[in-house]
Protein backbone atom coordinates (compact mmCIF):
# COMPACT_ATOMS: atom_id res chain seq x y z
CA UNK A 1 14.37 -54.36 -67.74
CA UNK A 2 16.97 -52.06 -66.14
CA UNK A 3 17.40 -48.60 -67.59
CA UNK A 4 20.77 -48.06 -69.22
CA UNK A 5 22.63 -44.86 -68.42
CA UNK A 6 24.52 -43.51 -71.42
CA UNK A 7 27.40 -41.08 -71.02
CA UNK A 8 28.85 -39.23 -73.99
CA UNK A 9 32.63 -38.83 -74.07
CA UNK A 10 34.98 -37.73 -76.81
CA UNK A 11 38.27 -39.30 -77.82
CA UNK A 12 40.34 -37.78 -80.65
CA UNK A 13 37.38 -35.58 -81.66
CA UNK A 14 35.09 -38.62 -81.98
CA UNK A 15 31.99 -38.54 -79.79
CA UNK A 16 31.21 -41.88 -78.16
CA UNK A 17 28.06 -42.97 -76.30
CA UNK A 18 29.19 -45.27 -73.50
CA UNK A 19 27.11 -47.27 -71.01
CA UNK A 20 28.04 -46.00 -67.59
CA UNK A 21 29.39 -49.43 -66.43
CA UNK A 22 28.76 -48.35 -62.83
CA UNK A 23 30.94 -45.27 -63.24
CA UNK A 24 29.80 -41.66 -63.32
CA UNK A 25 30.27 -38.96 -65.91
CA UNK A 26 33.38 -37.61 -64.19
CA UNK A 27 35.10 -41.00 -64.04
CA UNK A 28 34.27 -41.91 -67.65
CA UNK A 29 35.37 -38.49 -68.88
CA UNK A 30 38.63 -38.86 -66.95
CA UNK A 31 39.21 -42.33 -68.42
CA UNK A 32 38.48 -41.04 -71.92
CA UNK A 33 41.07 -38.32 -71.33
CA UNK A 34 43.64 -40.90 -70.24
CA UNK A 35 42.93 -42.99 -73.34
CA UNK A 36 43.29 -39.94 -75.58
CA UNK A 37 46.55 -38.90 -73.90
CA UNK A 38 47.98 -42.38 -74.32
CA UNK A 39 46.89 -42.47 -77.97
CA UNK A 40 48.56 -39.09 -78.56
CA UNK A 41 51.83 -40.57 -77.30
CA UNK A 42 51.53 -43.03 -80.21
CA UNK A 43 50.92 -40.37 -82.89
CA UNK A 44 53.51 -41.78 -85.27
CA UNK A 45 51.28 -44.77 -86.11
CA UNK A 46 47.80 -44.94 -87.66
CA UNK A 47 44.67 -44.51 -85.54
CA UNK A 48 43.55 -48.14 -85.63
CA UNK A 49 46.91 -49.33 -84.34
CA UNK A 50 46.81 -46.56 -81.70
CA UNK A 51 43.41 -47.80 -80.55
CA UNK A 52 44.52 -51.43 -80.41
CA UNK A 53 47.76 -50.68 -78.58
CA UNK A 54 45.91 -48.40 -76.17
CA UNK A 55 43.26 -51.05 -75.49
CA UNK A 56 45.95 -53.64 -74.83
CA UNK A 57 47.86 -51.23 -72.58
CA UNK A 58 44.87 -50.53 -70.35
CA UNK A 59 43.77 -54.18 -70.37
CA UNK A 60 47.28 -55.18 -69.24
CA UNK A 61 47.19 -52.60 -66.44
CA UNK A 62 43.83 -53.91 -65.25
CA UNK A 63 45.11 -57.50 -65.42
CA UNK A 64 48.22 -56.71 -63.40
CA UNK A 65 46.15 -54.85 -60.83
CA UNK A 66 43.76 -57.82 -60.50
CA UNK A 67 46.71 -60.20 -60.15
CA UNK A 68 48.30 -58.04 -57.46
CA UNK A 69 45.04 -57.73 -55.55
CA UNK A 70 44.54 -61.49 -55.80
CA UNK A 71 47.99 -62.04 -54.36
CA UNK A 72 47.29 -59.65 -51.50
CA UNK A 73 44.03 -61.43 -50.81
CA UNK A 74 45.80 -64.81 -50.65
CA UNK A 75 48.43 -63.35 -48.34
CA UNK A 76 45.73 -61.95 -46.05
CA UNK A 77 43.87 -65.28 -46.03
CA UNK A 78 47.11 -67.03 -45.13
CA UNK A 79 47.67 -64.64 -42.22
CA UNK A 80 44.12 -65.19 -40.99
CA UNK A 81 44.61 -68.97 -41.18
CA UNK A 82 47.84 -68.67 -39.19
CA UNK A 83 46.10 -66.57 -36.55
CA UNK A 84 43.27 -69.09 -36.29
CA UNK A 85 45.78 -71.89 -35.75
CA UNK A 86 47.61 -69.88 -33.08
CA UNK A 87 44.34 -69.04 -31.31
CA UNK A 88 43.24 -72.70 -31.37
CA UNK A 89 46.61 -73.71 -29.95
CA UNK A 90 46.37 -71.08 -27.23
CA UNK A 91 42.83 -72.17 -26.34
CA UNK A 92 43.85 -75.82 -26.18
CA UNK A 93 46.78 -74.97 -23.91
CA UNK A 94 44.58 -72.98 -21.51
CA UNK A 95 41.99 -75.76 -21.35
CA UNK A 96 44.56 -78.41 -20.33
């Protein structure tokens, strides 16, 4: 069984033990800081709502990023396919 690495971070004065998820202490601490800063911008509502809105905000950002990267990947694959077709055509023309 793989050993789990636990990193302790603090958000809104609440210590949290987090599995490292492939990230280091610095990255997780930075992310916790970003979460706390976003939650502080929502101070006029209760903490549970802050947490839910914050979770949705960061999930939406990750989703949009994944969608954009997927679109870039499709665009790159399309370019590669076009280049392959052009190269095949050029090879066929030189062999005739």
